[in-house]
Structure formats: C-alpha cells, structure tokens
CSV table of C-alpha atoms in Angstrom, one decimal:
chain,number,residue,atom,x,y,z
A,1,MET,CA,-14.8,-3.5,-0.1
A,2,THR,CA,-15.9,-1.6,-2.7
A,3,VAL,CA,-18.2,-3.3,-5.4
A,4,LEU,CA,-16.7,-2.8,-9.2
A,5,PRO,CA,-18.8,-1.7,-11.8
A,6,LYS,CA,-19.6,-4.1,-14.4
A,7,LEU,CA,-17.3,-4.4,-17.0
A,8,VAL,CA,-18.6,-3.6,-21.3
A,9,LEU,CA,-16.6,-5.9,-23.3
A,10,THR,CA,-16.5,-6.6,-27.1
A,11,ARG,CA,-16.6,-10.1,-27.5
A,12,ASP,CA,-19.7,-10.6,-25.3
A,13,LEU,CA,-21.8,-8.3,-27.6
A,14,ALA,CA,-20.1,-10.0,-30.7
A,15,SER,CA,-21.8,-12.7,-29.6
A,16,LEU,CA,-25.3,-11.2,-29.0
A,17,GLY,CA,-25.5,-9.7,-32.4
A,18,VAL,CA,-24.6,-6.5,-31.4
A,19,SER,CA,-22.8,-3.8,-33.0
A,20,THR,CA,-19.2,-3.1,-31.7
A,21,ARG,CA,-19.1,-0.4,-34.3
A,22,GLN,CA,-20.0,2.7,-30.6
A,23,LEU,CA,-17.4,1.8,-28.8
A,24,PRO,CA,-15.0,3.9,-30.0
A,25,ALA,CA,-17.1,7.0,-30.1
A,26,ALA,CA,-18.6,6.8,-26.5
A,27,VAL,CA,-14.7,7.0,-25.5
A,28,ARG,CA,-14.2,9.7,-28.0
A,29,ALA,CA,-17.6,10.8,-26.2
A,30,GLY,CA,-16.5,10.6,-22.9
A,31,ALA,CA,-19.1,8.2,-21.3
A,32,LEU,CA,-17.2,5.2,-21.7
A,33,VAL,CA,-13.5,4.2,-20.8
A,34,ARG,CA,-10.9,1.3,-22.2
A,35,ILE,CA,-9.4,0.2,-20.3
A,36,ARG,CA,-7.9,-2.6,-22.0
A,37,GLN,CA,-8.5,-4.0,-25.6
A,38,GLY,CA,-11.9,-5.2,-25.6
A,39,VAL,CA,-12.8,-4.8,-22.3
A,40,TYR,CA,-14.3,-0.7,-21.1
A,41,VAL,CA,-16.1,0.5,-17.9
A,42,ASP,CA,-18.8,3.2,-17.9
A,43,ALA,CA,-16.4,6.9,-17.4
A,44,ALA,CA,-18.9,7.7,-14.2
A,45,ALA,CA,-18.4,4.5,-12.6
A,46,TRP,CA,-14.8,4.8,-13.0
A,47,ARG,CA,-14.0,8.0,-11.8
A,48,GLY,CA,-15.8,7.8,-9.1
A,49,LEU,CA,-13.0,4.3,-7.9
A,50,GLN,CA,-11.1,5.1,-6.0
A,51,PRO,CA,-7.7,4.5,-7.6
A,52,TRP,CA,-6.7,1.3,-6.0
A,53,ASP,CA,-10.5,0.3,-6.7
A,54,GLN,CA,-9.5,1.6,-10.3
A,55,TYR,CA,-6.5,-0.6,-10.2
A,56,ARG,CA,-8.0,-3.8,-9.2
A,57,VAL,CA,-10.5,-3.2,-12.5
A,58,ARG,CA,-7.8,-3.2,-14.4
A,59,ILE,CA,-7.3,-7.1,-12.4
A,60,GLU,CA,-10.3,-8.1,-13.4
A,61,ALA,CA,-9.9,-6.9,-16.6
A,62,ALA,CA,-6.7,-9.2,-17.9
A,63,ALA,CA,-8.4,-11.6,-16.5
A,64,GLU,CA,-11.2,-11.5,-18.8
A,65,THR,CA,-9.0,-11.3,-22.2
A,66,CYS,CA,-6.4,-14.0,-20.8
A,67,GLN,CA,-6.2,-16.2,-23.2
A,68,SER,CA,-4.5,-19.2,-20.7
A,69,LEU,CA,-4.8,-19.8,-17.3
A,70,THR,CA,-3.5,-17.0,-15.4
A,71,ILE,CA,-2.3,-16.8,-11.9
A,72,PHE,CA,-1.9,-12.5,-10.7
A,73,SER,CA,0.7,-12.2,-7.9
A,74,HIS,CA,2.4,-9.4,-6.9
A,75,HIS,CA,0.5,-6.4,-6.0
A,76,SER,CA,-2.0,-6.7,-7.8
A,77,ALA,CA,-2.8,-10.4,-5.9
A,78,ALA,CA,-2.8,-8.0,-2.7
A,79,ALA,CA,-5.4,-5.4,-4.5
A,80,THR,CA,-7.2,-8.6,-4.5
A,81,MET,CA,-7.2,-9.9,-1.0
A,82,GLY,CA,-6.5,-5.8,0.3
A,83,ILE,CA,-3.0,-5.5,1.5
A,84,PRO,CA,-2.1,-2.8,1.3
A,85,THR,CA,1.0,-1.6,-0.6
A,86,ILE,CA,2.7,1.4,-3.0
A,87,HIS,CA,1.0,1.6,-6.2
A,88,ARG,CA,3.6,3.5,-7.6
A,89,GLY,CA,1.3,3.1,-11.3
A,90,GLN,CA,1.8,-0.5,-11.2
A,91,PRO,CA,1.1,-2.4,-13.9
A,92,VAL,CA,-1.0,-5.9,-14.0
A,93,HIS,CA,1.3,-8.9,-12.2
A,94,ALA,CA,1.2,-12.3,-12.6
A,95,LEU,CA,2.9,-15.7,-12.5
A,96,THR,CA,4.2,-18.0,-15.8
A,97,THR,CA,6.6,-21.1,-16.3
A,98,PHE,CA,7.8,-20.2,-19.7
A,99,LYS,CA,11.8,-19.2,-20.0
A,100,GLY,CA,11.3,-17.7,-23.2
A,101,GLY,CA,11.2,-14.1,-23.7
A,102,GLY,CA,8.2,-12.2,-24.7
A,103,ARG,CA,6.7,-13.0,-21.6
A,104,SER,CA,5.6,-9.6,-20.3
A,105,ARG,CA,3.5,-7.3,-22.6
A,106,ALA,CA,-0.1,-5.3,-23.4
A,107,GLY,CA,-0.1,-4.2,-19.7
A,108,ILE,CA,0.6,-7.5,-17.9
A,109,ARG,CA,4.5,-8.0,-16.5
A,110,ARG,CA,4.7,-11.7,-16.4
A,111,HIS,CA,7.3,-13.2,-13.4
A,112,LEU,CA,9.2,-16.5,-13.8
A,113,ILE,CA,8.5,-19.1,-11.6
A,114,ALA,CA,9.7,-23.3,-11.2
A,115,PRO,CA,6.6,-24.4,-11.2
A,116,GLY,CA,6.9,-26.3,-7.8
A,117,ARG,CA,6.8,-22.9,-6.3
A,118,ILE,CA,3.9,-21.3,-7.0
A,119,ASP,CA,1.4,-21.4,-4.1
A,120,ALA,CA,-1.9,-20.1,-5.6
A,121,HIS,CA,-5.6,-20.2,-4.4
A,122,GLU,CA,-8.4,-18.9,-5.9
A,123,LEU,CA,-10.2,-15.6,-4.5
A,124,GLY,CA,-13.7,-13.8,-6.2
A,125,GLY,CA,-13.0,-15.8,-9.7
A,126,LEU,CA,-9.7,-14.9,-10.1
A,127,LEU,CA,-6.3,-17.4,-9.4
A,128,ILE,CA,-4.2,-15.7,-7.1
A,129,THR,CA,-1.0,-16.2,-4.6
A,130,SER,CA,-1.4,-16.8,-1.1
A,131,ARG,CA,-0.8,-14.0,1.4
A,132,VAL,CA,2.9,-15.8,2.4
A,133,GLN,CA,3.6,-16.0,-1.2
A,134,THR,CA,2.4,-12.6,-2.5
A,135,VAL,CA,3.9,-10.3,0.9
A,136,LEU,CA,7.4,-12.3,0.2
A,137,ASP,CA,7.2,-11.8,-4.0
A,138,ILE,CA,6.2,-7.4,-3.0
A,139,ALA,CA,9.4,-7.6,-0.1
A,140,ALA,CA,11.7,-9.1,-3.0
A,141,PHE,CA,10.6,-6.5,-6.2
A,142,VAL,CA,10.1,-3.0,-4.1
A,143,PRO,CA,12.6,-0.8,-2.4
A,144,PHE,CA,12.5,-1.3,1.2
A,145,ALA,CA,10.3,1.2,2.7
A,146,GLU,CA,7.4,-0.1,0.5
A,147,ALA,CA,8.5,-3.7,1.2
A,148,LEU,CA,7.2,-3.0,5.2
A,149,VAL,CA,3.1,-1.9,4.0
A,150,PRO,CA,2.0,-5.2,3.0
A,151,LEU,CA,4.3,-6.7,5.8
A,152,ASP,CA,3.3,-5.2,8.7
A,153,HIS,CA,-0.4,-5.7,7.0
A,154,VAL,CA,0.0,-9.6,7.0
A,155,LEU,CA,1.4,-9.8,10.9
A,156,LYS,CA,-1.7,-8.2,12.2
A,157,PRO,CA,-5.0,-10.1,12.0
A,158,ASP,CA,-7.8,-9.1,9.4
A,159,ALA,CA,-11.2,-8.8,10.8
A,160,THR,CA,-12.4,-7.5,8.0
A,161,ARG,CA,-11.7,-11.1,5.9
A,162,GLY,CA,-11.6,-13.5,8.9
A,163,LEU,CA,-8.1,-14.4,8.1
A,164,ALA,CA,-5.1,-15.2,11.9
A,165,ALA,CA,-1.9,-12.9,11.6
A,166,LEU,CA,1.1,-14.4,9.9
A,167,THR,CA,4.1,-14.8,12.4
A,168,LYS,CA,7.5,-13.9,11.3
A,169,ASP,CA,8.2,-17.3,11.2
A,170,GLU,CA,5.9,-18.7,8.5
A,171,LEU,CA,7.7,-16.1,6.3
A,172,ILE,CA,11.6,-17.0,6.9
A,173,GLY,CA,10.2,-21.0,6.8
A,174,ALA,CA,8.8,-20.1,3.5
A,175,LEU,CA,12.3,-17.7,1.7
A,176,PRO,CA,14.2,-20.9,1.3
A,177,GLY,CA,15.7,-21.5,-2.4
A,178,ARG,CA,12.3,-19.1,-3.7
A,179,TYR,CA,14.2,-15.9,-4.8
A,180,THR,CA,18.0,-14.5,-5.4
A,181,PRO,CA,20.2,-14.7,-2.2
A,182,ALA,CA,20.8,-10.6,-3.0
A,183,ALA,CA,16.5,-10.9,-2.9
A,184,GLU,CA,16.2,-13.2,-0.5
A,185,ARG,CA,18.8,-10.2,1.6
A,186,ARG,CA,16.4,-7.6,1.1
A,187,VAL,CA,13.1,-9.7,2.3
A,188,MET,CA,15.0,-10.8,5.9
A,189,ALA,CA,15.7,-6.9,6.3
A,190,ALA,CA,12.3,-5.8,5.4
A,191,LEU,CA,11.2,-8.1,7.8
A,192,GLU,CA,13.4,-8.5,11.2
A,193,PHE,CA,12.3,-5.0,10.8
A,194,SER,CA,8.2,-5.1,10.1
A,195,ASP,CA,6.8,-4.5,13.3
A,196,PRO,CA,2.4,-4.8,12.9
A,197,ALA,CA,2.1,-1.6,15.6
A,198,SER,CA,2.1,-0.1,12.9
A,199,GLY,CA,-1.8,1.7,12.0
A,200,SER,CA,-1.9,1.5,9.2
A,201,ALA,CA,-0.3,1.9,5.0
A,202,GLY,CA,1.4,5.1,5.3
A,203,GLU,CA,2.7,4.5,8.7
A,204,SER,CA,4.2,1.4,7.4
A,205,TYR,CA,5.9,3.4,4.9
A,206,SER,CA,7.0,6.8,7.2
A,207,ARG,CA,8.9,4.2,9.4
A,208,GLY,CA,10.2,2.6,6.6
A,209,LEU,CA,11.7,6.2,5.4
A,210,ILE,CA,13.0,7.6,8.6
A,211,HIS,CA,14.9,4.1,9.3
A,212,VAL,CA,16.4,5.1,5.7
A,213,ALA,CA,17.4,8.3,7.0
A,214,GLY,CA,18.6,7.8,9.7
A,215,PHE,CA,16.7,9.2,12.8
A,216,THR,CA,17.1,6.4,15.3
A,217,ALA,CA,13.5,4.1,15.4
A,218,PRO,CA,10.4,5.9,17.5
A,219,THR,CA,8.0,4.2,19.8
A,220,LEU,CA,4.8,3.1,18.2
A,221,GLN,CA,1.7,4.3,20.2
A,222,TYR,CA,2.5,5.6,22.2
A,223,GLU,CA,1.1,6.0,25.4
A,224,ILE,CA,0.9,10.8,26.5
A,225,CYS,CA,-0.4,11.2,29.9
A,226,ASN,CA,-0.6,14.1,32.1
A,227,SER,CA,-1.6,15.1,35.5
A,228,LYS,CA,-5.5,14.2,34.6
A,229,GLY,CA,-4.7,11.0,32.7
A,230,ARG,CA,-4.2,10.1,29.1
A,231,VAL,CA,-4.4,13.2,26.5
A,232,GLY,CA,-3.9,10.5,23.8
A,233,TRP,CA,-1.9,8.3,22.1
A,234,SER,CA,0.7,9.2,19.5
A,235,ASP,CA,1.9,7.3,16.1
A,236,PHE,CA,5.9,7.9,16.8
A,237,TYR,CA,7.6,9.0,19.9
A,238,TRP,CA,10.5,9.6,20.5
A,239,GLU,CA,11.7,10.0,24.1
A,240,GLY,CA,15.6,11.6,23.5
A,241,SER,CA,14.0,14.9,21.7
A,242,ARG,CA,10.7,14.1,23.8
A,243,THR,CA,8.7,14.1,19.5
A,244,ALA,CA,5.0,13.1,19.3
A,245,GLY,CA,4.9,12.2,14.9
A,246,GLU,CA,1.4,12.3,14.1
A,247,PHE,CA,1.2,10.7,10.2
A,248,ASP,CA,-2.7,11.7,8.9
A,249,GLY,CA,-3.7,9.5,5.4
A,250,PHE,CA,-7.1,10.9,4.5
A,251,ALA,CA,-9.3,7.7,6.0
A,252,LYS,CA,-9.2,9.4,9.5
A,253,TYR,CA,-11.8,12.2,8.0
A,254,GLU,CA,-13.3,10.1,5.2
A,255,LYS,CA,-14.6,5.9,7.2
A,256,ALA,CA,-17.3,6.3,9.1
A,257,GLU,CA,-15.0,3.6,11.5
A,258,TYR,CA,-13.2,5.9,12.0
A,259,LEU,CA,-15.2,9.4,11.9
A,260,LYS,CA,-17.4,7.9,14.7
A,261,GLY,CA,-20.8,9.6,13.7
A,262,ARG,CA,-18.9,13.1,13.5
A,263,THR,CA,-18.5,15.0,10.9
A,264,PRO,CA,-14.5,15.9,9.2
A,265,GLY,CA,-15.0,19.4,10.9
A,266,GLN,CA,-15.3,18.1,13.6
A,267,VAL,CA,-12.9,15.5,13.6
A,268,VAL,CA,-10.7,18.0,12.7
A,269,VAL,CA,-11.2,19.5,15.5
A,270,ALA,CA,-10.8,17.0,17.6
A,271,GLU,CA,-7.3,16.4,16.6
A,272,LYS,CA,-6.0,20.2,17.1
A,273,MET,CA,-7.3,19.7,20.9
A,274,ARG,CA,-5.5,17.3,20.7
A,275,GLU,CA,-2.2,17.9,19.9
A,276,ASP,CA,-2.4,20.8,22.3
A,277,ASN,CA,-2.8,19.4,24.8
A,278,ILE,CA,0.4,16.9,23.7
A,279,ARG,CA,1.5,20.5,23.1
A,280,ALA,CA,0.9,21.3,26.9
A,281,THR,CA,2.7,18.5,28.1
A,282,GLY,CA,5.8,20.3,27.2
A,283,ARG,CA,6.1,17.7,23.8
A,284,ASN,CA,7.2,19.2,20.9
A,285,VAL,CA,4.1,17.7,17.5
A,286,VAL,CA,4.9,17.3,14.5
A,287,ARG,CA,3.2,15.8,11.7
A,288,TRP,CA,3.3,15.0,8.3
A,289,VAL,CA,0.8,14.1,5.5
A,290,TRP,CA,1.1,11.6,1.8
A,291,SER,CA,2.7,14.4,-0.1
A,292,ASP,CA,5.4,15.2,2.7
A,293,LEU,CA,6.7,11.0,1.5
A,294,TRP,CA,6.4,11.6,-2.4
A,295,THR,CA,8.1,14.8,-1.8
A,296,ALA,CA,11.8,13.6,-2.0
A,297,GLY,CA,14.0,14.8,1.1
A,298,GLU,CA,10.3,16.7,3.0
A,299,LEU,CA,9.8,14.3,5.3
A,300,GLU,CA,13.8,14.5,6.5
A,301,ARG,CA,13.1,18.8,7.1
A,302,LYS,CA,10.7,18.0,9.3
A,303,LEU,CA,12.3,15.1,11.6
A,304,SER,CA,15.3,17.4,11.4
A,305,GLU,CA,13.9,20.9,12.7
A,306,ALA,CA,11.5,18.7,14.4
A,307,GLY,CA,15.0,18.1,16.8
A,308,VAL,CA,13.8,14.1,16.0
A,309,PRO,CA,17.6,12.5,16.9
A,310,ARG,CA,19.6,10.2,14.7
A,311,ARG,CA,21.4,7.2,15.1
A,312,ARG,CA,23.6,8.1,11.5
A,313,ARG,CA,23.4,9.7,8.0
A,314,PRO,CA,21.2,8.2,5.5
A,315,SER,CA,23.2,5.8,3.1
A,316,ALA,CA,24.7,7.2,0.1
A,317,GLY,CA,21.7,6.8,-2.8
A,318,HIS,CA,18.7,6.0,-0.2
A,319,GLY,CA,16.7,9.3,-0.1
A,320,THR,CA,12.7,9.8,1.3
A,321,GLY,CA,10.9,9.0,-1.4
A,322,ARG,CA,12.7,9.6,-3.9
A,323,GLY,CA,11.8,6.3,-6.2
A,324,THR,CA,8.4,7.7,-5.3
A,325,GLN,CA,6.7,10.0,-7.4
A,326,LYS,CA,2.4,9.8,-7.1
A,327,ARG,CA,0.4,10.5,-5.4
A,328,SER,CA,-1.6,9.7,-1.9
A,329,GLU,CA,-4.5,7.9,-2.9
A,330,ASP,CA,-2.3,5.4,-5.0
A,331,THR,CA,-1.9,3.8,-1.4
A,332,ARG,CA,-3.6,1.1,-0.7
C-alpha cells in the first residue's frame, strides 16, 4: 500500500512551543491542506495521492483527534485492510455503544452496536473491525451492486497480505442477530450472488448493475478460442448472444503487475489486437469504463445494443448507476 504523508498536528507544534498561527496562511498559500481541525498535510503530497489513499489519510487524521478509544468500521476498516469498496464520498466510519443522540459529527459517522457484537483487532496502529464484520456491515449499509465489491474480494485469498479466503459459510454464520431482518435479507441477497471469480472491483460492481438491470447472468473469465487455440479471456460472456463483455479499468495501463515491462501504449495495442481476434471468431465485443457505470442507464444501453439477453425487465426504482455519481478514482 502507498506510504501516506506525515500529518502535521497543531497539538504537537504547541507542545514544542512552535506557533500555529502560520498554518491558516500556509493553507491559503497552497502549501498545506487542512484535513480536519488540528490536522494538516503537505499539499503537494496530498495532491499526489489517489482518492482512496486520501481517504486513508482522513481516517488517520480522525484517529489522531478522537478523544476516546475508536474502532473504525465499514469503508474505513475496509480501506485500512486494502479491501476495495465504492467510496461515493464516504465519511469516516466508526462504532459506538452510546445510545444517546449526537453520535455522528465532525466528519465521523458512528454506528450503534451492542458491546458483545464488536469483533475488532489492531492494524497499523488503528483499531478496526474484522474482515468478516467489515464486509457484512458494508453489505447491510449500501446498495446491492456496491455490496458485491468487498464480498467478492474477501472470497479470494489476499496474496499481498497473506490472508486466506473467507467462505460464504463463515459469513453467513456471523449474520444471525447482527442486523434488522430487512438488512439481513439485503446481506443474504448479496452473499448469495457474490463470486470469487470476479476479477476486480469494477467487474464486481458491473456484475451487480447487470443483474439489477435484468440481464441474464454472464459467465465470468470465459476462455475464447479459435482453430489455432486460445485467443484470450473475456471478463464476461453471454453464450445466448455470443457476446464478450470487457470492463476497462485503469490498472492494466498503470500498474507494473499488469504492464509486465510494457508501456501503456503497448498495452492498448495488445488489447486492440485481442479484441480483433475475438471478433474474428464471430463474437460481439462490448466494452465499458468507470464513467459508464456512473452514468445512469449507460451500461444497460450498451448491453442492450450488443444484444445481451434479459431474464426480465429491471425492477422499478433500480437504475444501473443512478445512485453513484462519483468518479472512477473514488473506487478502491
């Protein structure tokens, strides 16, 4: 994970006898960015961070300024563990056992929980909910398509962090008594549909939107061959219309593990050649990117024009992206 910039804390400066009067001027001059009251960070370092890493800085800033022991949860716990989510401008999330009012303030949303239901551990100096509790909490809290992103991820081993895959049985076993009946039904619906074969956060989110829009379920990671052998793998495939679906994120054009020594331009050319080879087998290819997922109805339009069959019409009130207006960079 990215090394985050050092926080500038007014309390530390004050303890050293250093004046803090210059901090607001430094913010106005563009040298510092104010993260929250009493916490600043170097502006150049902040601008160099991806939005999901900026979110991690906001979590650390909250941890530095909370007056009592804080257990971070939901998207905040996920970000700390490297579990992808759809951010959608999320605040910092934490747990509380306090039943009175005014639990959420100062950019921290606090979720009420019974003391006996807390499952937490320490990671990187922060107290966070466990992987099991984190992904279940998110699934109970967000729309169906967004819930699939962290669920699909934890059903696979995390080689980067040396973590074994969770099983659906483990997750289902942790459900009873944790949420309201309505929330538990939402979690179960997402759990039943979750699939470790999904290759990325974008593919998981796409798959959820495809389902909500009423299209037939695609085969994931489908091998396409011609008379000479394998042409390649497709993210999604619909046999009924002989359509290959490809989600284009940005990782394959930016990250070393995907570039494999090639330039981004070389990767673009290779992708174009692969698509041409797939089309040469008599199949259709439909591609989409993050912006298509944020625009209501755009993915649905593309799939319809490609002839992807439907199992039914979309349910009333369920669009294909209407609730998510953030940019692709907000996804992690």
